[in-house]
Coordinates of N, CA and C in Angstrom, one line a residue:
X247 N 0.9 -1.2 0.0 CA 0.0 0.0 0.0 C 0.9 1.2 0.0
X248 N 0.7 2.1 -1.0 CA 1.5 3.3 -1.0 C 1.0 4.4 -0.1
X249 N 1.7 5.5 0.0 CA 1.3 6.6 1.0 C -0.1 7.2 0.7
X250 N -0.4 7.3 -0.5 CA -1.7 7.9 -0.9 C -2.8 6.9 -0.4
X251 N -2.7 5.6 -0.7 CA -3.7 4.7 -0.2 C -3.7 4.6 1.3
X252 N -2.6 4.7 2.0 CA -2.6 4.6 3.4 C -3.3 5.8 4.0
X253 N -3.0 7.0 3.4 CA -3.7 8.2 3.9 C -5.2 8.1 3.7
X254 N -5.6 7.6 2.5 CA -7.0 7.5 2.2 C -7.6 6.5 3.2
X255 N -6.9 5.4 3.5 CA -7.5 4.4 4.4 C -7.7 5.0 5.8
X256 N -6.7 5.8 6.3 CA -6.8 6.4 7.6 C -8.0 7.4 7.6
X257 N -8.1 8.3 6.6 CA -9.1 9.3 6.5 C -10.5 8.7 6.4
X258 N -10.6 7.7 5.5 CA -11.9 7.1 5.3 C -12.4 6.2 6.5
X259 N -11.4 5.6 7.2 CA -11.7 4.9 8.4 C -12.3 5.9 9.5
X260 N -11.6 7.0 9.6 CA -12.1 8.0 10.5 C -13.5 8.5 10.2
X261 N -13.7 8.7 8.9 CA -15.0 9.1 8.4 C -16.1 8.1 8.8
X262 N -15.7 6.8 8.6 CA -16.6 5.7 8.9 C -17.0 5.7 10.4
X263 N -16.0 5.8 11.2 CA -16.2 5.8 12.6 C -17.1 7.0 13.0
X264 N -16.8 8.2 12.5 CA -17.7 9.4 12.8 C -19.1 9.1 12.4
X265 N -19.3 8.7 11.1 CA -20.6 8.4 10.6 C -21.4 7.4 11.4
X266 N -20.6 6.4 11.9 CA -21.2 5.3 12.6 C -21.6 5.7 14.0
X267 N -20.9 6.7 14.6 CA -21.2 7.1 16.0 C -22.2 8.3 16.0
X268 N -22.4 9.0 14.9 CA -23.4 10.1 14.9 C -24.8 9.5 14.9
X269 N -25.8 10.3 15.4 CA -27.1 9.8 15.5 C -27.8 9.9 14.1
X270 N -27.2 9.3 13.1 CA -27.8 9.4 11.7 C -28.2 8.0 11.3
X271 N -28.9 7.3 12.2 CA -29.4 6.0 11.9 C -30.9 6.0 11.7
X272 N -31.4 5.2 10.8 CA -32.8 5.1 10.5 C -33.3 3.7 10.7
X273 N -34.3 3.5 11.6 CA -34.7 2.1 11.8 C -35.4 1.5 10.6
X274 N -35.1 0.2 10.4 CA -35.8 -0.6 9.4 C -37.2 -0.8 9.9
X275 N -38.2 -0.4 9.2 CA -39.6 -0.4 9.7 C -40.1 -1.8 10.2
X276 N -39.6 -2.8 9.5 CA -40.1 -4.2 9.8 C -39.4 -4.9 11.0
X277 N -38.2 -4.4 11.3 CA -37.4 -4.9 12.5 C -36.7 -3.6 13.0
X278 N -37.3 -2.9 14.0 CA -36.8 -1.6 14.4 C -35.4 -1.7 15.1
X279 N -35.0 -2.9 15.5 CA -33.6 -2.9 16.1 C -32.5 -2.9 15.1
X280 N -32.9 -3.1 13.8 CA -31.9 -3.0 12.7 C -32.0 -1.6 12.2
X281 N -30.9 -0.9 12.0 CA -30.9 0.4 11.6 C -30.0 0.6 10.4
X282 N -30.5 1.4 9.5 CA -29.7 1.8 8.3 C -28.7 2.9 8.8
X283 N -27.5 2.8 8.4 CA -26.5 3.9 8.8 C -25.6 4.2 7.6
X284 N -24.9 5.2 7.7 CA -24.0 5.7 6.6 C -22.5 5.3 6.8
X285 N -22.2 4.7 7.9 CA -20.8 4.4 8.3 C -20.2 3.4 7.3
X286 N -20.9 2.7 6.5 CA -20.3 1.7 5.6 C -19.9 2.4 4.3
X287 N -20.4 3.5 4.0 CA -20.2 4.2 2.7 C -18.7 4.5 2.5
X288 N -18.0 5.1 3.5 CA -16.5 5.3 3.3 C -15.7 4.0 3.1
X289 N -16.2 3.0 3.7 CA -15.4 1.7 3.6 C -15.6 1.1 2.2
X290 N -16.8 1.2 1.6 CA -17.1 0.8 0.3 C -16.4 1.7 -0.7
X291 N -16.3 3.0 -0.4 CA -15.6 3.9 -1.3 C -14.1 3.5 -1.3
X292 N -13.6 3.1 -0.2 CA -12.2 2.6 -0.1 C -12.0 1.4 -0.9
X293 N -13.0 0.5 -1.0 CA -12.9 -0.7 -1.8 C -12.7 -0.3 -3.3
X294 N -13.5 0.7 -3.7 CA -13.3 1.1 -5.1 C -12.0 1.9 -5.4
X295 N -11.6 2.6 -4.4 CA -10.4 3.5 -4.6 C -9.1 2.7 -4.4
X296 N -9.0 1.9 -3.3 CA -7.7 1.3 -2.9 C -7.7 -0.2 -3.0
X297 N -8.9 -0.8 -3.0 CA -8.9 -2.3 -3.1 C -9.4 -2.9 -1.8
X298 N -9.3 -4.3 -1.9 CA -9.9 -5.1 -0.8 C -9.2 -5.0 0.5
X299 N -7.9 -5.1 0.6 CA -7.2 -5.1 1.9 C -7.4 -3.8 2.6
X300 N -7.2 -2.6 2.0 CA -7.5 -1.4 2.8 C -8.9 -1.3 3.3
X301 N -9.9 -1.7 2.5 CA -11.2 -1.7 3.0 C -11.5 -2.7 4.1
X302 N -10.8 -3.8 4.1 CA -10.9 -4.8 5.2 C -10.3 -4.3 6.4
X303 N -9.1 -3.6 6.2 CA -8.4 -3.0 7.4 C -9.3 -2.0 8.0
X304 N -10.0 -1.2 7.2 CA -10.9 -0.2 7.7 C -12.1 -0.8 8.5
X305 N -12.6 -1.9 7.9 CA -13.7 -2.6 8.6 C -13.2 -3.1 10.0
X306 N -12.0 -3.6 10.0 CA -11.4 -4.1 11.3 C -11.3 -3.0 12.3
X307 N -10.8 -1.9 11.8 CA -10.7 -0.7 12.7 C -12.0 -0.2 13.3
X308 N -13.0 -0.3 12.4 CA -14.4 0.1 12.8 C -14.9 -0.9 13.9
X309 N -14.6 -2.2 13.6 CA -15.0 -3.2 14.6 C -14.4 -2.9 16.0
X310 N -13.1 -2.7 16.0 CA -12.4 -2.4 17.3 C -13.0 -1.2 17.9
X311 N -13.2 -0.2 17.2 CA -13.8 1.1 17.7 C -15.1 0.8 18.3
X312 N -16.0 0.1 17.6 CA -17.4 -0.1 18.1 C -17.3 -1.0 19.4
X313 N -16.4 -2.0 19.4 CA -16.2 -2.8 20.6 C -15.8 -1.9 21.8
X314 N -14.9 -1.0 21.6 CA -14.4 -0.1 22.6 C -15.5 0.8 23.1
X315 N -16.4 1.2 22.2 CA -17.5 2.1 22.6 C -18.6 1.3 23.3
X316 N -18.6 0.0 23.2 CA -19.6 -0.8 23.9 C -21.0 -0.8 23.2
X317 N -21.0 -0.6 21.9 CA -22.3 -0.6 21.3 C -22.8 -2.0 21.1
X318 N -23.7 -2.5 22.0 CA -24.2 -3.8 22.0 C -23.1 -4.8 21.8
X319 N -22.0 -4.5 22.5 CA -20.8 -5.4 22.3 C -21.0 -6.7 23.0
X320 N -20.4 -7.8 22.5 CA -19.7 -7.9 21.3 C -20.5 -8.2 20.0
X321 N -21.8 -8.4 20.2 CA -22.6 -8.9 19.1 C -22.8 -7.8 18.0
X322 N -23.1 -6.6 18.4 CA -23.3 -5.6 17.4 C -22.1 -5.3 16.5
X323 N -20.9 -5.1 17.2 CA -19.7 -4.9 16.4 C -19.3 -6.1 15.5
X324 N -19.5 -7.3 16.1 CA -19.2 -8.5 15.4 C -20.1 -8.7 14.1
X325 N -21.4 -8.4 14.3 CA -22.3 -8.5 13.2 C -22.0 -7.5 12.1
X326 N -21.7 -6.2 12.6 CA -21.3 -5.2 11.6 C -20.1 -5.6 10.8
X327 N -19.1 -6.2 11.5 CA -17.9 -6.6 10.8 C -18.2 -7.8 9.8
X328 N -19.0 -8.7 10.3 CA -19.4 -9.8 9.4 C -20.1 -9.3 8.1
X329 N -21.0 -8.4 8.3 CA -21.8 -7.9 7.2 C -20.9 -7.1 6.2
X330 N -20.0 -6.3 6.8 CA -19.1 -5.6 5.9 C -18.1 -6.5 5.2
X331 N -17.5 -7.3 6.0 CA -16.4 -8.2 5.4 C -17.0 -9.1 4.3
X332 N -18.2 -9.6 4.5 CA -18.8 -10.5 3.5 C -19.2 -9.7 2.3
X333 N -19.7 -8.5 2.5 CA -20.1 -7.7 1.3 C -18.9 -7.2 0.5
X334 N -17.8 -6.9 1.2 CA -16.6 -6.5 0.5 C -16.0 -7.7 -0.2
X335 N -16.0 -8.8 0.4 CA -15.5 -10.0 -0.2 C -16.3 -10.4 -1.5
X336 N -17.6 -10.3 -1.4 CA -18.4 -10.6 -2.6 C -18.2 -9.6 -3.7
X337 N -18.0 -8.3 -3.3 CA -17.8 -7.3 -4.4 C -16.5 -7.2 -5.0
X338 N -15.4 -7.5 -4.2 CA -14.1 -7.3 -4.6 C -13.7 -7.8 -6.0
X339 N -13.9 -9.0 -6.3 CA -13.3 -9.5 -7.6 C -13.9 -8.8 -8.8
X340 N -15.1 -8.2 -8.7 CA -15.7 -7.6 -9.9 C -15.9 -6.1 -9.7
X341 N -15.5 -5.5 -8.6 CA -15.9 -4.1 -8.2 C -15.6 -3.1 -9.3
X342 N -14.5 -3.3 -10.0 CA -14.2 -2.2 -11.0 C -14.5 -2.6 -12.5
X343 N -14.9 -3.9 -12.6 CA -15.1 -4.4 -14.0 C -16.6 -4.5 -14.3
X344 N -17.3 -5.2 -13.5 CA -18.8 -5.5 -13.7 C -19.5 -5.1 -12.5
X345 N -19.9 -3.9 -12.4 CA -20.4 -3.3 -11.2 C -21.8 -4.0 -10.8
X346 N -22.6 -4.2 -11.7 CA -23.9 -4.8 -11.4 C -23.7 -6.2 -10.8
X347 N -22.8 -7.0 -11.4 CA -22.5 -8.3 -10.9 C -21.8 -8.2 -9.5
X348 N -20.9 -7.2 -9.3 CA -20.2 -7.0 -8.1 C -21.3 -6.7 -7.0
X349 N -22.3 -5.9 -7.3 CA -23.3 -5.6 -6.3 C -24.1 -6.9 -6.0
X350 N -24.4 -7.6 -7.0 CA -25.2 -8.8 -6.8 C -24.5 -9.8 -5.9
X351 N -23.2 -10.1 -6.2 CA -22.4 -11.0 -5.4 C -22.1 -10.5 -4.0
X352 N -21.9 -9.2 -3.9 CA -21.7 -8.6 -2.6 C -23.0 -8.8 -1.7
X353 N -24.1 -8.5 -2.3 CA -25.4 -8.6 -1.6 C -25.7 -10.1 -1.2
X354 N -25.5 -11.0 -2.2 CA -25.8 -12.4 -2.0 C -24.9 -13.0 -0.8
X355 N -23.6 -12.7 -0.9 CA -22.7 -13.2 0.2 C -23.1 -12.6 1.5
X356 N -23.4 -11.3 1.6 CA -23.8 -10.6 2.8 C -25.0 -11.3 3.4
X357 N -26.0 -11.6 2.5 CA -27.2 -12.2 3.0 C -27.0 -13.6 3.5
X358 N -26.2 -14.4 2.8 CA -25.9 -15.8 3.3 C -25.2 -15.7 4.7
X359 N -24.1 -14.9 4.8 CA -23.3 -14.8 6.0 C -24.2 -14.3 7.2
X360 N -25.0 -13.3 6.9 CA -25.8 -12.7 8.0 C -27.0 -13.6 8.4
X361 N -27.5 -14.3 7.4 CA -28.6 -15.3 7.7 C -28.0 -16.4 8.6
X362 N -26.9 -16.9 8.3 CA -26.3 -18.0 9.1 C -25.9 -17.4 10.5
X363 N -25.3 -16.2 10.6 CA -25.0 -15.6 11.9 C -26.2 -15.4 12.7
X364 N -27.3 -14.8 12.1 CA -28.5 -14.6 12.9 C -29.1 -15.9 13.3
X365 N -29.1 -16.9 12.5 CA -29.7 -18.2 12.8 C -29.0 -18.8 14.0
X366 N -27.7 -18.8 14.0 CA -26.9 -19.4 15.1 C -27.1 -18.5 16.4
X367 N -27.1 -17.2 16.3 CA -27.3 -16.4 17.5 C -28.6 -16.6 18.1
X368 N -29.7 -16.6 17.3 CA -31.0 -16.7 17.8 C -31.3 -18.2 18.3
X369 N -31.0 -19.1 17.4 CA -31.4 -20.5 17.7 C -30.6 -21.1 18.9
X370 N -29.3 -20.7 19.1 CA -28.5 -21.3 20.1 C -28.3 -20.4 21.4
X371 N -28.3 -19.1 21.2 CA -28.0 -18.2 22.3 C -29.1 -17.3 22.8
X372 N -30.0 -17.0 21.9 CA -31.1 -16.1 22.3 C -32.5 -16.6 21.8
X373 N -32.8 -17.8 22.1 CA -34.1 -18.3 21.6 C -35.3 -17.6 22.2
X374 N -35.2 -17.0 23.4 CA -36.3 -16.3 24.0 C -36.6 -15.0 23.2
X375 N -35.7 -14.5 22.5 CA -35.9 -13.3 21.7 C -37.1 -13.4 20.8
X376 N -37.3 -14.6 20.3 CA -38.4 -14.8 19.3 C -39.8 -14.6 20.0
X377 N -39.8 -14.7 21.3 CA -41.1 -14.5 22.1 C -41.5 -13.0 22.0
X378 N -40.6 -12.1 21.8 CA -40.8 -10.7 21.7 C -41.0 -10.2 20.3
X379 N -40.7 -11.0 19.3 CA -40.8 -10.6 18.0 C -42.2 -10.5 17.5
X380 N -42.5 -9.4 16.9 CA -43.9 -9.2 16.3 C -43.7 -9.4 14.8
X381 N -44.3 -10.4 14.3 CA -44.1 -10.8 12.9 C -45.2 -10.0 12.1
X382 N -44.8 -9.3 11.1 CA -45.8 -8.6 10.3 C -46.8 -9.6 9.7
X383 N -48.1 -9.1 9.5 CA -49.2 -10.0 9.1 C -48.9 -10.7 7.8
X384 N -48.2 -10.1 6.9 CA -47.9 -10.8 5.6 C -47.0 -12.0 5.7
X385 N -46.3 -12.1 6.9 CA -45.4 -13.3 7.1 C -46.0 -14.2 8.2
X386 N -47.2 -14.1 8.5 CA -47.8 -15.0 9.6 C -47.7 -16.5 9.3
X387 N -47.6 -16.8 8.0 CA -47.5 -18.2 7.7 C -46.2 -18.9 8.0
X388 N -45.2 -18.0 8.4 CA -43.8 -18.5 8.7 C -43.7 -18.6 10.2
X389 N -42.7 -19.4 10.6 CA -42.3 -19.4 12.0 C -41.6 -18.1 12.3
X390 N -41.6 -17.7 13.6 CA -41.0 -16.4 13.9 C -39.5 -16.4 13.5
X391 N -38.8 -17.5 13.6 CA -37.4 -17.5 13.2 C -37.2 -17.3 11.7
X392 N -38.1 -18.0 10.9 CA -38.0 -17.8 9.5 C -38.3 -16.4 9.1
X393 N -39.4 -15.8 9.7 CA -39.7 -14.4 9.4 C -38.6 -13.5 9.7
X394 N -38.0 -13.7 10.9 CA -36.8 -12.8 11.3 C -35.7 -12.9 10.2
X395 N -35.4 -14.1 9.8 CA -34.3 -14.3 8.8 C -34.6 -13.7 7.5
X396 N -35.9 -13.8 7.0 CA -36.3 -13.2 5.8 C -36.2 -11.6 5.9
X397 N -36.7 -11.1 7.0 CA -36.7 -9.6 7.2 C -35.3 -9.1 7.3
X398 N -34.4 -9.9 7.9 CA -33.0 -9.5 8.0 C -32.4 -9.5 6.7
X399 N -32.7 -10.5 5.9 CA -32.2 -10.5 4.5 C -32.6 -9.3 3.7
X400 N -33.9 -8.9 3.8 CA -34.4 -7.7 3.1 C -33.7 -6.5 3.6
X401 N -33.5 -6.4 4.9 CA -32.7 -5.2 5.5 C -31.3 -5.2 4.8
X402 N -30.6 -6.3 4.7 CA -29.3 -6.4 4.2 C -29.2 -6.0 2.7
X403 N -30.3 -6.3 2.0 CA -30.3 -5.9 0.6 C -30.3 -4.3 0.5
X404 N -31.2 -3.7 1.3 CA -31.3 -2.3 1.3 C -30.1 -1.6 1.9
X405 N -29.5 -2.1 3.0 CA -28.3 -1.5 3.5 C -27.1 -1.6 2.5
X406 N -27.0 -2.7 1.8 CA -26.0 -2.9 0.9 C -26.2 -2.0 -0.3
X407 N -27.4 -1.8 -0.7 CA -27.8 -0.9 -1.8 C -27.3 0.5 -1.5
X408 N -27.6 1.0 -0.3 CA -27.2 2.3 0.2 C -25.7 2.4 0.2
X409 N -25.1 1.5 0.9 CA -23.6 1.6 1.1 C -22.8 1.5 -0.3
X410 N -23.1 0.4 -1.0 CA -22.5 0.2 -2.3 C -22.8 1.3 -3.3
X411 N -24.1 1.6 -3.4 CA -24.5 2.6 -4.4 C -24.0 4.0 -4.2
X412 N -24.1 4.5 -3.0 CA -23.6 5.8 -2.7 C -22.1 5.9 -2.9
X413 N -21.4 4.9 -2.3 CA -19.9 4.8 -2.5 C -19.5 4.8 -3.9
X414 N -20.2 4.0 -4.7 CA -19.8 3.9 -6.2 C -20.1 5.2 -6.9
X415 N -21.2 5.9 -6.6 CA -21.6 7.1 -7.2 C -20.5 8.2 -6.8
X416 N -20.1 8.2 -5.6 CA -19.1 9.2 -5.1 C -17.8 8.9 -5.8
X417 N -17.4 7.6 -5.8 CA -16.1 7.3 -6.5 C -16.1 7.6 -7.9
X418 N -17.2 7.4 -8.7 CA -17.2 7.7 -10.1 C -17.2 9.2 -10.3
X419 N -17.9 9.9 -9.4 CA -17.9 11.4 -9.6 C -16.5 12.0 -9.3
X420 N -15.8 11.5 -8.2 CA -14.5 12.0 -7.9 C -13.5 11.6 -8.9
X421 N -13.6 10.4 -9.4 CA -12.7 9.9 -10.4 C -12.9 10.7 -11.7
X422 N -14.1 11.1 -12.0 CA -14.3 11.9 -13.3 C -13.7 13.3 -13.2
X423 N -13.6 13.9 -11.9 CA -13.0 15.2 -11.8 C -11.5 15.1 -11.3
X424 N -11.1 13.8 -11.3 CA -9.7 13.5 -11.0 C -9.2 14.0 -9.7
X425 N -10.0 13.7 -8.6 CA -9.5 14.1 -7.3 C -8.9 12.9 -6.6

């Protein structure tokens, strides 16, 4: 990693931490404990700008910061890292060549990883959580766990769309003006 990429990694990691800690979160209406946030955007931008390893380093630094801050630690920070790392891993091979395919693979891998993580967390460590879950009427034919996993997958689609989409738009715009 050259000095320019290292500087970008440090600056974008700081931006990610700031965005993650500001009260700029919007609850997902179907599962209000899940919130859309803007903290992933700088990390996805870093993926487009400097590549996979700097963006993964930034994700790791965000994880450590969130752990230190105690935001639903260790589950919240660990799940944020899993979501980001899987999305970045899915996007990386195609990020600069086939953007639509990169988004699709990023989202698919994020959904698979987060579905498995949520399943194991709920099924083995927090089964009583399902007693408090209010399943929307259109999903009443499912078990509460299945409904939770489907709604979490839908959340991950939208969060990835926001993070990936905004970062890509910013990257393209800044690349066009050669900043």
